[in-house]
XYZ file of C-alpha atoms in Angstrom:
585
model
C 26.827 69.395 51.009
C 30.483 68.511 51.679
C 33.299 70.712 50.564
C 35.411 69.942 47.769
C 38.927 69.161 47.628
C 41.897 71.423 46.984
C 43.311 71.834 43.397
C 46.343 69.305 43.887
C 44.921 66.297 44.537
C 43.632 64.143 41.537
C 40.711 63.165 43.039
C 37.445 64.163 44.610
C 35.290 63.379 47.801
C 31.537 63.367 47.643
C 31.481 66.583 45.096
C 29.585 66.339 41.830
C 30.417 69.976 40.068
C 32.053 70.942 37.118
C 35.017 71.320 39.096
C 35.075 68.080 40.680
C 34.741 66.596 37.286
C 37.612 67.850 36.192
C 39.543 65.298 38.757
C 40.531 61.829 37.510
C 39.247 59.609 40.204
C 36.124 60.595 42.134
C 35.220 58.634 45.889
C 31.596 58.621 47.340
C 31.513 57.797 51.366
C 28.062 56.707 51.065
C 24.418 56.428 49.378
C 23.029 60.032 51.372
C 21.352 62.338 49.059
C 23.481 65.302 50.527
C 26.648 63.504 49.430
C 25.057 62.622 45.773
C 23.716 65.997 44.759
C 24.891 66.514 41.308
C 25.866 62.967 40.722
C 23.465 62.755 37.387
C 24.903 65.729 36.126
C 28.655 65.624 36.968
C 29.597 62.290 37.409
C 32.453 60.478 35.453
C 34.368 57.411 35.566
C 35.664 55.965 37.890
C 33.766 56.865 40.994
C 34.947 54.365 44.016
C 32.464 53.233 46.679
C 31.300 50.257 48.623
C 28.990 47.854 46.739
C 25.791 48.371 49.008
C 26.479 52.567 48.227
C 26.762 51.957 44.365
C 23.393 49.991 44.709
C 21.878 52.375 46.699
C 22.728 54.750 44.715
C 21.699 53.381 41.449
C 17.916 52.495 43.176
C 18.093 56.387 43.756
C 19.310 57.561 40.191
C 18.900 54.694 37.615
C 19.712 57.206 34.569
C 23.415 56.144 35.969
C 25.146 53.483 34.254
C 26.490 50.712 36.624
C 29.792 50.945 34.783
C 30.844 54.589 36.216
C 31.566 52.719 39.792
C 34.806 50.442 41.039
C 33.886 49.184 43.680
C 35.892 48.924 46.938
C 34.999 47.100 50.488
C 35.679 47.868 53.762
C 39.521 46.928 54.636
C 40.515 46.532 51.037
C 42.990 48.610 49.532
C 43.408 49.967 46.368
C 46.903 51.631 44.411
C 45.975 53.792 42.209
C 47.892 55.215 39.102
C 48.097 59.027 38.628
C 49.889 61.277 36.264
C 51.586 62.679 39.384
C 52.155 59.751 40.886
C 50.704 56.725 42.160
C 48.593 56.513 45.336
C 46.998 54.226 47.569
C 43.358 54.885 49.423
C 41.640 52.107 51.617
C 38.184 52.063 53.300
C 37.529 51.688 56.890
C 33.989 51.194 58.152
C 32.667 55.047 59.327
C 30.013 53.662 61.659
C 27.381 56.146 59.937
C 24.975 54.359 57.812
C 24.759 50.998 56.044
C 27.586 50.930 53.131
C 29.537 54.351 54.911
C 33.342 54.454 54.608
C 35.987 56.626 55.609
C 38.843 56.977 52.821
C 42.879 56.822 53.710
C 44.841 58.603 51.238
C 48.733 57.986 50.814
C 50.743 59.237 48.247
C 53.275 62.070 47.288
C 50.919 64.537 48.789
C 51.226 63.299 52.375
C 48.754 61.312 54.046
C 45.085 62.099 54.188
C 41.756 60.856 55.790
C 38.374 61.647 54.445
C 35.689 60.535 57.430
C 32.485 61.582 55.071
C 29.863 61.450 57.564
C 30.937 59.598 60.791
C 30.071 58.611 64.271
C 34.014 58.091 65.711
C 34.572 54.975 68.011
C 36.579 53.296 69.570
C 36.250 50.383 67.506
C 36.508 52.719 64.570
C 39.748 54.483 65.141
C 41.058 50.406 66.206
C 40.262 49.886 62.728
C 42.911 52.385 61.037
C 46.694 51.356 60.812
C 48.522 51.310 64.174
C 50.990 53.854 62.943
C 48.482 56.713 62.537
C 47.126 55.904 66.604
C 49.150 57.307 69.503
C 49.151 55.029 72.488
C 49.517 56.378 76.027
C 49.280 59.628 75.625
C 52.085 59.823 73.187
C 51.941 60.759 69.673
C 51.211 58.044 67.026
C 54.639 56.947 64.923
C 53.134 58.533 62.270
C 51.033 61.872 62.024
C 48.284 62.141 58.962
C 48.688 65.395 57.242
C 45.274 66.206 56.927
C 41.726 64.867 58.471
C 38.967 66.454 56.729
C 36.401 65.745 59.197
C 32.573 65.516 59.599
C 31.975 68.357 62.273
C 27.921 67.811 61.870
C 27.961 68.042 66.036
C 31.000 70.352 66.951
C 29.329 72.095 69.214
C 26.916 69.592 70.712
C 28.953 69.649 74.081
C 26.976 67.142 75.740
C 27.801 63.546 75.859
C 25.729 61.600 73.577
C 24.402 58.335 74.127
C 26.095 55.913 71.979
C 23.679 54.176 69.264
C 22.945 51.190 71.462
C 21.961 53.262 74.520
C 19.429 54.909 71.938
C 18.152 52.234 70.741
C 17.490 50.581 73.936
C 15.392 54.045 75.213
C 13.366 53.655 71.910
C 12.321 50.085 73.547
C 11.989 51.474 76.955
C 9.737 53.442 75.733
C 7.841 51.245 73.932
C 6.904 48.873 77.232
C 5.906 52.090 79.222
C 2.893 52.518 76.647
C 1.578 48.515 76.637
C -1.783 50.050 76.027
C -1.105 52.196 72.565
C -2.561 50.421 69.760
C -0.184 51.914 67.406
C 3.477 52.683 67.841
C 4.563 55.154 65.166
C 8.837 54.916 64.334
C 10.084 57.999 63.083
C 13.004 55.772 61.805
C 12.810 56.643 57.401
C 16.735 58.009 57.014
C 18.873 55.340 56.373
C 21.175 54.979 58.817
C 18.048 54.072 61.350
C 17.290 50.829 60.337
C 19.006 49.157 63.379
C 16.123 51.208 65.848
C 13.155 49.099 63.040
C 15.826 45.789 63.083
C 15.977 45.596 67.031
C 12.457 46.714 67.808
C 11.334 43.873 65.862
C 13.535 41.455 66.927
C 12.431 42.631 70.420
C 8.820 42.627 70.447
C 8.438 39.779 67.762
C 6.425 41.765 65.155
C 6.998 42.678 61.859
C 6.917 46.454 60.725
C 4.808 48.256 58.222
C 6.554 50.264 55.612
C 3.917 52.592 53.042
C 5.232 51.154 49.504
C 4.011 54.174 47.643
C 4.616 57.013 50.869
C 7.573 56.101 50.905
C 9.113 54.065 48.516
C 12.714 54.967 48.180
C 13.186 53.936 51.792
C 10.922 50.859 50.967
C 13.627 49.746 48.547
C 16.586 49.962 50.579
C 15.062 48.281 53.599
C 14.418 45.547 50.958
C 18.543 45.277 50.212
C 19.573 45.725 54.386
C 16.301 44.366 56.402
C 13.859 42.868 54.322
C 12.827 39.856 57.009
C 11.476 43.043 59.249
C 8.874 44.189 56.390
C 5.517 42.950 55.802
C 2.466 44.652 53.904
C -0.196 44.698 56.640
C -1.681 47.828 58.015
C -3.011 46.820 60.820
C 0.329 45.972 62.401
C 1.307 47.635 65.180
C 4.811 48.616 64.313
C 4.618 51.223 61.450
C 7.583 53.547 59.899
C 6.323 57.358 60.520
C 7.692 59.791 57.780
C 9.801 62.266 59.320
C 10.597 65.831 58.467
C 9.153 67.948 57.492
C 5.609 67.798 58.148
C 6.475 65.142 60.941
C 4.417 67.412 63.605
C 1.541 68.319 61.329
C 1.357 64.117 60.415
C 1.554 63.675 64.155
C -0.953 66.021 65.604
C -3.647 64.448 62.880
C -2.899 61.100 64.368
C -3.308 62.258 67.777
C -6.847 63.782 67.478
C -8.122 61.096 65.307
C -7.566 58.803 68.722
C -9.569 61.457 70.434
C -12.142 61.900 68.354
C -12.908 57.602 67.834
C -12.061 57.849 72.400
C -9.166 55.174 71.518
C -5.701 55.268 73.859
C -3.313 57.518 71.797
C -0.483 55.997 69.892
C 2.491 56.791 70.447
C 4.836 58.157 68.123
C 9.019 57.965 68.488
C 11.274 59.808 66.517
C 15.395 58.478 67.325
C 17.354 61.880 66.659
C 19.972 64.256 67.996
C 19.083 67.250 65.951
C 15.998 67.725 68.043
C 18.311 67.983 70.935
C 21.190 69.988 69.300
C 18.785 72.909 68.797
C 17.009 72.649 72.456
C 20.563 72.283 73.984
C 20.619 76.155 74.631
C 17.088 76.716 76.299
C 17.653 74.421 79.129
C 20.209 76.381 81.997
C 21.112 73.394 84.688
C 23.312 70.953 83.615
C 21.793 68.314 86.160
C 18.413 68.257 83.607
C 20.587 68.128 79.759
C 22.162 64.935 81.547
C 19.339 63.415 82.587
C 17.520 64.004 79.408
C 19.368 61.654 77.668
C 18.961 58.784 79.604
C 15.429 58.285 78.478
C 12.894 59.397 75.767
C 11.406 62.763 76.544
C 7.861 64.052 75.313
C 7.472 67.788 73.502
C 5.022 70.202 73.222
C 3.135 68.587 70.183
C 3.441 64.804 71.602
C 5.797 63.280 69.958
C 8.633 61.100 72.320
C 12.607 61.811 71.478
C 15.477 60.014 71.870
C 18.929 61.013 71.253
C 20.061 58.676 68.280
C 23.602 60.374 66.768
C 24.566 59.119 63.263
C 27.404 62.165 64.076
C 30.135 62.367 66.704
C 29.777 64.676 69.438
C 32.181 67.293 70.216
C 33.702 64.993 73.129
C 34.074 62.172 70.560
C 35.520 64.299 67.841
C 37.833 66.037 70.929
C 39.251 61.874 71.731
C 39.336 60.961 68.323
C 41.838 63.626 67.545
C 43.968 63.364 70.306
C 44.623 60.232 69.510
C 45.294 60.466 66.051
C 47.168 63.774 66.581
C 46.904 64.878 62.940
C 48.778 68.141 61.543
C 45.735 69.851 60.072
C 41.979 69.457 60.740
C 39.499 70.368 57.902
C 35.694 70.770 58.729
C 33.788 68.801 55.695
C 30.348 69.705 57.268
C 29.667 72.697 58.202
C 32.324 74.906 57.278
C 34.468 76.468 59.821
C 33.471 74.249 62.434
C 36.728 72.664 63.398
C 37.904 75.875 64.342
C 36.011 75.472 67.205
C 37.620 71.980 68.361
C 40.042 72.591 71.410
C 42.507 70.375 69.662
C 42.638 72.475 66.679
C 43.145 75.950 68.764
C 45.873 74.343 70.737
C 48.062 72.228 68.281
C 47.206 73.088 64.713
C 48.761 76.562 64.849
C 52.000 78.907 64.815
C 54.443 75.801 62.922
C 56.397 76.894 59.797
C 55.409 76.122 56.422
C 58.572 73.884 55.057
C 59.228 73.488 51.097
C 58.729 69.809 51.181
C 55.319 70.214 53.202
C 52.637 68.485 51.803
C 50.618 71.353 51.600
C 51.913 73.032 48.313
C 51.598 69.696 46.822
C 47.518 70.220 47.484
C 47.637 73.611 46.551
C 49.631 72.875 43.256
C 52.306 75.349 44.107
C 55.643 74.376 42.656
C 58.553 74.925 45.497
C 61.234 73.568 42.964
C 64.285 75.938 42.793
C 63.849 78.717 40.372
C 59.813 77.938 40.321
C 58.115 80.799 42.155
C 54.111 80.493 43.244
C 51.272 81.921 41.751
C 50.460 85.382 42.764
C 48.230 86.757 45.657
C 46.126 87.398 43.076
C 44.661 83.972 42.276
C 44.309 83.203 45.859
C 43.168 85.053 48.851
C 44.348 82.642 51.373
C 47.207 80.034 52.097
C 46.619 78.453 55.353
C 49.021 77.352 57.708
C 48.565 74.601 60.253
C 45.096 74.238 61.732
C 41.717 73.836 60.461
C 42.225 75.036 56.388
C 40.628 77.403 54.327
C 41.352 76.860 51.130
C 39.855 80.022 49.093
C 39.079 79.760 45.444
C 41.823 79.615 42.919
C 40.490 80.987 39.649
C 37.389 79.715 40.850
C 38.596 75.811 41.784
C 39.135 75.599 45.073
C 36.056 75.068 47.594
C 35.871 76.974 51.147
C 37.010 75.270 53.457
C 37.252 76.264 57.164
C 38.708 79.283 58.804
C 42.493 79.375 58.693
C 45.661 81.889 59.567
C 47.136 83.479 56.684
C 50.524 82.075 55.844
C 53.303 84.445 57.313
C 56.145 85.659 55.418
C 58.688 84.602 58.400
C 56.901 80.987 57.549
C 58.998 81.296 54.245
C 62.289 79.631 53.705
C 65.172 82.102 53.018
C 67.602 79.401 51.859
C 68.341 80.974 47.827
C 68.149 77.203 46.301
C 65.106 76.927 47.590
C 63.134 79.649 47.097
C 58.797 80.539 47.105
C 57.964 84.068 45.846
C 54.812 84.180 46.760
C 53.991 87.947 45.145
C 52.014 89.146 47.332
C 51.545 92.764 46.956
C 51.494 94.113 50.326
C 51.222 97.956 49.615
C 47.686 99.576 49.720
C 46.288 101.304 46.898
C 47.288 104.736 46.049
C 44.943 107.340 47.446
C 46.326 109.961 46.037
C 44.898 111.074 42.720
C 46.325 113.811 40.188
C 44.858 117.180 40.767
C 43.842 119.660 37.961
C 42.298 122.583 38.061
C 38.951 120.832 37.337
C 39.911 118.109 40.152
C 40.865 118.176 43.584
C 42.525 121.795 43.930
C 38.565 123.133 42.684
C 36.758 120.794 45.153
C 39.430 122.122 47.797
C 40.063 118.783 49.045
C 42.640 117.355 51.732
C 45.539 117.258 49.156
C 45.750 120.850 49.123
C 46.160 120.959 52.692
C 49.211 119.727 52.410
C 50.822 122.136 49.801
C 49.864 124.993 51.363
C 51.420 123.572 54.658
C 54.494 123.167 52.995
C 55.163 126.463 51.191
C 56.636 128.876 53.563
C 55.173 132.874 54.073
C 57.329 135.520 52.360
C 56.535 139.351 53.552
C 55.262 141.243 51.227
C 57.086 144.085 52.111
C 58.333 145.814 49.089
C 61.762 146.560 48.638
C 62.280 150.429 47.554
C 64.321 149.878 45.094
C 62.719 149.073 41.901
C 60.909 145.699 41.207
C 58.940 144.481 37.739
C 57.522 141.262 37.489
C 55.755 140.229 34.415
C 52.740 138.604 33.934
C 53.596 135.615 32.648
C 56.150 135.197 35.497
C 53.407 135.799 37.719
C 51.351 133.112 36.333
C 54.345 130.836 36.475
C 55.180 131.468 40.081
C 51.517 131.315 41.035
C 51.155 127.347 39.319
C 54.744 126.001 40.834
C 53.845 127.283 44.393
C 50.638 125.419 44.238
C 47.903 127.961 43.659
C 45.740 126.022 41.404
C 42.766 128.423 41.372
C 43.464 131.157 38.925
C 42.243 134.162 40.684
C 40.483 136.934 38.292
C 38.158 139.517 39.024
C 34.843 139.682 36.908
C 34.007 141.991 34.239
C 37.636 142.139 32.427
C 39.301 143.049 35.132
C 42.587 140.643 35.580
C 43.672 140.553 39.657
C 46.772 141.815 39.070
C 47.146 143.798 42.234
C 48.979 142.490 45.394
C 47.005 142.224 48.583
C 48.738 143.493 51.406
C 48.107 140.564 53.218
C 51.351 138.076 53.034
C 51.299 136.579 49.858
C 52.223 133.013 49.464
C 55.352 132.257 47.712
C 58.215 129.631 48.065
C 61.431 130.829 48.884
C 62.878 128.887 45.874
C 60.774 130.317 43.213
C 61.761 133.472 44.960
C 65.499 133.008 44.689
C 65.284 131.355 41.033
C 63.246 134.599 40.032
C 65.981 136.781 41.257
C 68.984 135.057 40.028
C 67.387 134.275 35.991
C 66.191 138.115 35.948
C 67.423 139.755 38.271
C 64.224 142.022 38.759
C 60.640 141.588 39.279
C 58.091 142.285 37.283
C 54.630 143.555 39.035
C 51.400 145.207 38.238
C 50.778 147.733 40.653
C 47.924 149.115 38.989
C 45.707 151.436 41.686
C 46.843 148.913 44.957
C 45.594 150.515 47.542
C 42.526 151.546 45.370
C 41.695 147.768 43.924
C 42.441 146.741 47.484
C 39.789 148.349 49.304
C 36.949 147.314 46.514
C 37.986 143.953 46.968
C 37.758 143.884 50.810
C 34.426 145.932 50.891
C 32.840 143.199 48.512
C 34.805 140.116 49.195
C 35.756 140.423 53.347
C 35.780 136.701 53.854
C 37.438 134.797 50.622
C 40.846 134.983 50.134
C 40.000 134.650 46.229
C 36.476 136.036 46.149
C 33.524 134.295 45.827
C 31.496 131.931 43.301
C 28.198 133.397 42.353
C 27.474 129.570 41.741
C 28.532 128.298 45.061
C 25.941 128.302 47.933
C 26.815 130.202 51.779
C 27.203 126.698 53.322
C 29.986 125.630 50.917
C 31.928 128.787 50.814
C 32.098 128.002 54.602
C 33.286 124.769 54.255
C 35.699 125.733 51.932
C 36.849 128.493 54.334
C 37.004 126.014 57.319
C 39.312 123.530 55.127
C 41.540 126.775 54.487
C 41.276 126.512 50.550
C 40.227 129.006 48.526
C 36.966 129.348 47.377
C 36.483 128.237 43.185
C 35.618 130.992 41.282
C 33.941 130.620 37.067
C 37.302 130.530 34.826
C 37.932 134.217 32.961
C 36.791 133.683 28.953
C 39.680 134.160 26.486
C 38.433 137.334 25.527
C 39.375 138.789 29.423
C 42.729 136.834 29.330
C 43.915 139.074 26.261
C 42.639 142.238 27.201
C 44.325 142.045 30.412
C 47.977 141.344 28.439
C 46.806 144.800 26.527
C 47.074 146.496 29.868
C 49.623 149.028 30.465
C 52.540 147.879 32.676
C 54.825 149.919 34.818
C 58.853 148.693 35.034
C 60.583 149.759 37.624
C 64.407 148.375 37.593
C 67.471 148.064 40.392
């Protein structure tokens, strides 16, 4: 499945979703069931494609009406009209299958090719307009924007045969078996009917193709080869369905030979995938070279020869030197440009300018006074190299890894300006504390007010001091004691532990200057005092009956006191009845 394309362009490449549908013009590379999925459901007028794809296509889906397609040949042209402005696209031959094309784009947006599937040649990139091909080493007059390219093989470093190399093992083989009664061709994906076309031309023999096993194939054979068909069984050319019971299909074949004592056939599939996967098991490079000069024999008996459809990643390496595009997107897989030495080295680090064609395909207006939409809507905004365009409110595709846009990338002229939003600061992690929050759990936060309240003696002046409750309660609050501290069974801690008690100079000062006294309970001190350290030795605030030993030492070794059960209302006013001493300056 390809990927689709970004929310500014008015047109879509081999996608059949609901988003895709919402783009006026639609393209299809060619007739491959990977590149159709969806088509039934999703499709609209117009869709543009060669004439051999649309009947392809139709064979494969008749509920579609023949109407939906404009059809468009290799080499032609076409200008399109768009609400945003026209644009022209032309096909060029993509060297992939019968009916494959890849699709130039030119318009306001810059200038885009679409390979769709692709095996990149010489002859291919010939093909293109001389202004988009470097010569010499030099870069091309003109630089395409984008390539969204078929990266099936990016990391198939091995040189692969080209498709007449592979075709001519598939007849080497062939003579180096003259005694197999049957040769089986692995050859039902279209795209392999050259192997079935040249075999037959070669050996002068007509090939067997299962009407009902494999009738789709059947049918297209009948538009691109039918002079290579015929209906007998006995003939000793035969198609061989492939995946994915192609080993199961061969091994049956192979010990029905045995079992009748007849030579074994011999059965050829032409692929690269076979060798993509075993490309890692073999170490010396001597024996992955010479594997590919001739058909090689696995474990189950079935001969392979490297026959790409896909460009290697030498191939896909040349190709894009020599077009020296801006920005490489992987179509298929995902991601896999990134890879591409090309793309490390010269799609990378360049500043974003406002007339770049890339806020065109983003659909981000860069007028003066516009600003973008907000980080919100999109994660990403690539810069050059291979693109990943992440969804905006669910439209755009993924695409390929990409850098984010930097904000030094931004121009600072003011008539030209692109506020992207982006909120850079992290969420606050800082929530509100209450006495039911993070003061009681004794977390972190608390820490920090205690470290920042300073350690007043409580040395007691002689002369008189009188602090009322309520100031008490007051001072207690503001300084950042958050755990109300009483004592059970009515009795309010109004008594001063001789340890230094913890109170801001400020409070201190503001105390002194609005009253001019302090009011404090000094009811039995020293008495009160030594009850509370015989009972509670290790909590600044005494202990919870509700709180387990292992917590109270955690809160102890996070230097917060330990919660105690809130005083009832009922223990609150009795301890305002108490008698209370004033002693004044």
């Amino acid at each position: 499945m390809t990927i689709e394309m970004p929310k500014g362009l008015p047109f879509s490449v081999d996608t059949w979703t609901p988003s895709s549908k919402k783009k006026r013009h639609h393209f299809l590379t060619h007739a491959h069931k990977d590149h159709s999925t969806g088509i039934t459901l999703y499709s609209s007028y117009p869709i543009y494609c060669t004439h051999l794809t649309k009947t392809l296509v139709l064979q494969q889906f008749p509920q579609l009406d023949d109407s939906l397609f404009v059809c468009i040949e290799i080499g032609q042209s076409v200008v399109i009209d768009d609400p945003d402005g026209a644009f022209s696209v032309t096909a060029f031959d993509a060297n992939h299958c019968p009916g494959a094309v890849m699709f130039l784009f030119e318009g306001n947006y810059g200038n885009i090719l679409h390979t769709g599937d692709c095996r990149l040649t010489l002859e291919c990139l010939q093909n293109l307009p001389e202004k988009y091909i470097g010569k010499k080493g030099r870069e091309p007059r003109c630089r395409l924007d984008y390539v969204f390219l078929d990266c099936t093989f990016g990391k198939f470093s091995l040189q692969i045969p080209n498709k007449h190399s592979a075709i001519q093992q598939v007849i080497n083989c062939i003579w180096k078996h003259p005694d197999a009664p049957v040769v089986y061709l692995a050859c039902d994906l279209l795209g392999q009917e050259d192997i079935l076309v040249e075999v037959s031309r070669t050996f002068g023999s007509k090939i067997y193709v299962n009407k009902v096993t494999s009738a789709e194939y059947f049918q297209a054979l009948m538009l691109i080869a039918p002079n290579i068909l015929c209906e007998d069984e006995s003939s000793r050319f035969q198609l061989f369905e492939g995946f994915p019971k192609l080993y199961e299909r061969a091994k049956a074949k192979l010990i029905e030979a045995q079992t009748k004592s007849q030579p074994e056939p011999v059965i050829i599939r032409p692929s690269a995938q076979w060798y993509a996967c075993e490309e890692e098991t073999l170490e010396p490079k001597k024996q992955r070279k010479q594997r590919f000069k001739e058909a090689e024999r696995d474990s189950f008996g079935v001969w392979h020869v490297c026959y790409s459809m896909h460009s290697s990643r030498e191939e896909l390496e040349w190709a894009l030197q020599l077009m020296h595009p801006k920005r490489v997107v992987s179509t298929a897989p995902s991601c896999r440009a990134m890879e591409l030495p090309y793309v490390k080295n010269n799609c990378f680090g360049a500043p974003v300018m406002p007339n770049d064609p890339l806020w065109k395909i983003l659909d981000i207006n860069t007028e003066e006074g516009s600003t973008s939409p907000k980080a919100s809507t999109f994660s990403q905004v690539p810069v050059e190299g291979d693109i990943s365009f992440s969804a905006v409110k669910g439209q755009l595709p993924d695409f390929a890894e990409s850098k984010q846009l930097g904000l030094k990338s931004l121009p600072t002229k003011p008539t030209k300006q692109i506020d992207l939003c982006l909120n850079l600061s992290p969420p606050s992690t800082t929530s509100s504390i209450t006495l039911f929050g993070r003061a009681r759990l004794g977390l972190r936060e608390s820490d920090v007010l205690f470290q920042e309240e300073k350690t007043v003696s409580t040395k007691i002046d002689p002369s008189p001091i009188v602090i009322t409750e309520k100031k008490q309660e007051s001072s207690l609050q503001e300084a950042g004691e958050f755990d109300v501290l009483f004592q059970e069974k009515k009795t309010v801690s109004t008594e001063i532990d001789p340890s230094p008690i913890v109170i801001t100079e400020r409070e201190q000062e503001s105390s002194l200057q609005e009253s001019g006294v302090f009011e404090l309970q000094l009811e039995k001190l020293e008495e009160s005092e030594v009850k509370k350290e015989k009972r509670f030795p290790h909590s600044r605030s005494g202990p919870s009956n509700d709180l387990s030993e292992s917590l109270r030492k955690l809160y102890r070794s996070m230097r917060v006191p330990v919660p105690q059960p809130l005083p009832s209302l009922v223990e609150l006013m009795d301890g305002k009845k108490r008698a209370k001493r004033r002693i004044h300056f």
